[in-house]
Amino acid sequence: MIVIDAASPTPPYEQLRAQLARQIQDRSLAVGTRLPTIRRLSADLGLAVNTVGRAYRELEEAGLIETRGRAGSFVSSAGEQTLERARAAARDYAAVIASVGIDTTEAIRIVEAALGHAPSP
């Protein structure tokens, strides 16, 4: 279920993109699942068509979904490959952190900074 918080400082397209990405990554949306059309989802969520279109484009650029013309948009198997690349990079990072003696808290702060997030309290 997708929920858009109109009061959130996060733009609606980003809320939608993040929620769909999370559902794909946790396999709530399985590879091959057909997504609602942009028009249908925009009507269901009360969003502009361009807002949903932007979220879909960003998901497609990330390799999480693929659009097959008039057949629609589907969860891509490339998403699995993307996750495996991220897991491999995380394993490599963890090995480097361990080899140089940086503690876990600092290692996480480094990742958060690299991702552009504020550090956790």
mmCIF file of C-alpha atoms in Angstrom:
data_model
loop_
_atom_site.group_PDB
_atom_site.id
_atom_site.type_symbol
_atom_site.label_atom_id
_atom_site.label_comp_id
_atom_site.label_asym_id
_atom_site.label_seq_id
_atom_site.Cartn_x
_atom_site.Cartn_y
_atom_site.Cartn_z
ATOM 1 C CA MET A 1 0.000 0.000 0.000
ATOM 2 C CA ILE A 2 1.317 3.415 -0.976
ATOM 3 C CA VAL A 3 0.632 6.370 1.328
ATOM 4 C CA ILE A 4 1.548 9.919 0.342
ATOM 5 C CA ASP A 5 1.862 12.396 3.203
ATOM 6 C CA ALA A 6 0.901 15.829 1.883
ATOM 7 C CA ALA A 7 2.370 17.465 5.009
ATOM 8 C CA SER A 8 5.777 15.843 4.516
ATOM 9 C CA PRO A 9 8.711 17.994 3.385
ATOM 10 C CA THR A 10 9.637 15.120 1.045
ATOM 11 C CA PRO A 11 8.161 15.703 -2.429
ATOM 12 C CA PRO A 12 5.326 13.331 -3.401
ATOM 13 C CA TYR A 13 7.271 11.810 -6.321
ATOM 14 C CA GLU A 14 10.110 10.923 -3.916
ATOM 15 C CA GLN A 15 7.701 9.429 -1.369
ATOM 16 C CA LEU A 16 6.200 7.284 -4.138
ATOM 17 C CA ARG A 17 9.590 6.323 -5.593
ATOM 18 C CA ALA A 18 10.976 5.372 -2.177
ATOM 19 C CA GLN A 19 7.934 3.305 -1.209
ATOM 20 C CA LEU A 20 7.902 1.401 -4.510
ATOM 21 C CA ALA A 21 11.672 0.856 -4.325
ATOM 22 C CA ARG A 22 11.318 -0.487 -0.780
ATOM 23 C CA GLN A 23 8.523 -2.854 -1.863
ATOM 24 C CA ILE A 24 10.668 -4.101 -4.756
ATOM 25 C CA GLN A 25 13.726 -4.525 -2.539
ATOM 26 C CA ASP A 26 11.876 -6.386 0.203
ATOM 27 C CA ARG A 27 10.171 -8.464 -2.484
ATOM 28 C CA SER A 28 6.635 -7.338 -1.589
ATOM 29 C CA LEU A 29 6.547 -6.614 -5.321
ATOM 30 C CA ALA A 30 8.030 -9.649 -7.040
ATOM 31 C CA VAL A 31 10.032 -9.624 -10.254
ATOM 32 C CA GLY A 32 7.610 -9.499 -13.179
ATOM 33 C CA THR A 33 4.799 -7.822 -11.245
ATOM 34 C CA ARG A 34 2.875 -5.411 -13.458
ATOM 35 C CA LEU A 35 2.585 -1.966 -11.888
ATOM 36 C CA PRO A 36 -0.531 0.181 -12.218
ATOM 37 C CA THR A 37 -0.533 2.558 -15.157
ATOM 38 C CA ILE A 38 0.707 6.042 -14.431
ATOM 39 C CA ARG A 39 -2.777 7.459 -14.961
ATOM 40 C CA ARG A 40 -4.451 4.896 -12.721
ATOM 41 C CA LEU A 41 -1.934 5.308 -9.903
ATOM 42 C CA SER A 42 -2.100 9.103 -10.121
ATOM 43 C CA ALA A 43 -5.900 8.937 -9.841
ATOM 44 C CA ASP A 44 -5.749 6.426 -6.968
ATOM 45 C CA LEU A 45 -3.261 8.551 -5.012
ATOM 46 C CA GLY A 46 -4.632 11.954 -5.981
ATOM 47 C CA LEU A 47 -1.346 12.960 -7.588
ATOM 48 C CA ALA A 48 -0.553 14.648 -10.867
ATOM 49 C CA VAL A 49 0.274 12.332 -13.756
ATOM 50 C CA ASN A 50 3.701 13.993 -14.072
ATOM 51 C CA THR A 51 4.448 13.239 -10.411
ATOM 52 C CA VAL A 52 3.848 9.513 -10.854
ATOM 53 C CA GLY A 53 5.639 9.588 -14.201
ATOM 54 C CA ARG A 54 8.733 11.081 -12.582
ATOM 55 C CA ALA A 55 8.759 8.394 -9.883
ATOM 56 C CA TYR A 56 8.442 5.659 -12.531
ATOM 57 C CA ARG A 57 11.241 7.215 -14.638
ATOM 58 C CA GLU A 58 13.573 7.315 -11.647
ATOM 59 C CA LEU A 59 12.753 3.693 -10.780
ATOM 60 C CA GLU A 60 13.445 2.735 -14.379
ATOM 61 C CA GLU A 61 16.761 4.632 -14.389
ATOM 62 C CA ALA A 62 17.711 2.732 -11.226
ATOM 63 C CA GLY A 63 16.921 -0.554 -12.987
ATOM 64 C CA LEU A 64 14.127 -1.473 -10.587
ATOM 65 C CA ILE A 65 11.331 -1.375 -13.158
ATOM 66 C CA GLU A 66 11.117 -1.642 -16.914
ATOM 67 C CA THR A 67 8.542 -0.188 -19.244
ATOM 68 C CA ARG A 68 7.372 -2.333 -22.128
ATOM 69 C CA GLY A 69 5.567 0.229 -24.229
ATOM 70 C CA ARG A 70 1.808 -0.188 -24.200
ATOM 71 C CA ALA A 71 2.129 -3.408 -22.162
ATOM 72 C CA GLY A 72 2.975 -1.317 -19.095
ATOM 73 C CA SER A 73 5.612 -1.146 -16.414
ATOM 74 C CA PHE A 74 6.927 -4.201 -14.594
ATOM 75 C CA VAL A 75 9.269 -4.971 -11.716
ATOM 76 C CA SER A 76 12.590 -5.718 -13.375
ATOM 77 C CA SER A 77 14.883 -8.632 -12.701
ATOM 78 C CA ALA A 78 17.711 -6.101 -12.965
ATOM 79 C CA GLY A 79 16.630 -4.950 -9.509
ATOM 80 C CA GLU A 80 17.971 -8.222 -8.119
ATOM 81 C CA GLN A 81 21.304 -7.573 -9.824
ATOM 82 C CA THR A 82 21.346 -4.047 -8.403
ATOM 83 C CA LEU A 83 20.755 -5.356 -4.890
ATOM 84 C CA GLU A 84 23.502 -7.945 -5.256
ATOM 85 C CA ARG A 85 25.941 -5.247 -6.427
ATOM 86 C CA ALA A 86 25.031 -3.169 -3.376
ATOM 87 C CA ARG A 87 25.506 -6.170 -1.068
ATOM 88 C CA ALA A 88 28.905 -6.911 -2.616
ATOM 89 C CA ALA A 89 29.954 -3.272 -2.218
ATOM 90 C CA ALA A 90 28.798 -3.348 1.426
ATOM 91 C CA ARG A 91 30.852 -6.496 2.084
ATOM 92 C CA ASP A 92 33.913 -4.856 0.505
ATOM 93 C CA TYR A 93 33.358 -1.685 2.550
ATOM 94 C CA ALA A 94 32.985 -3.690 5.767
ATOM 95 C CA ALA A 95 36.264 -5.471 5.035
ATOM 96 C CA VAL A 96 38.073 -2.161 4.493
ATOM 97 C CA ILE A 97 36.580 -0.659 7.662
ATOM 98 C CA ALA A 98 37.634 -3.700 9.700
ATOM 99 C CA SER A 99 41.153 -3.649 8.225
ATOM 100 C CA VAL A 100 41.742 0.005 9.172
ATOM 101 C CA GLY A 101 40.143 -0.280 12.612
ATOM 102 C CA ILE A 102 37.218 2.119 12.232
ATOM 103 C CA ASP A 103 34.340 1.351 14.604
ATOM 104 C CA THR A 104 30.829 0.554 13.388
ATOM 105 C CA THR A 105 29.297 3.874 14.454
ATOM 106 C CA GLU A 106 31.879 5.874 12.532
ATOM 107 C CA ALA A 107 31.569 3.555 9.521
ATOM 108 C CA ILE A 108 27.826 4.198 9.416
ATOM 109 C CA ARG A 109 28.378 7.959 9.677
ATOM 110 C CA ILE A 110 30.728 7.751 6.700
ATOM 111 C CA VAL A 111 28.080 5.939 4.662
ATOM 112 C CA GLU A 112 25.366 8.393 5.699
ATOM 113 C CA ALA A 113 27.565 11.312 4.678
ATOM 114 C CA ALA A 114 28.300 9.670 1.346
ATOM 115 C CA LEU A 115 24.582 9.171 0.761
ATOM 116 C CA GLY A 116 23.878 12.780 1.708
ATOM 117 C CA HIS A 117 21.892 11.949 4.848
ATOM 118 C CA ALA A 118 22.226 13.632 8.193
ATOM 119 C CA PRO A 119 23.915 11.461 10.802
ATOM 120 C CA SER A 120 21.679 9.483 13.117
ATOM 121 C CA PRO A 121 21.273 10.942 16.610
#
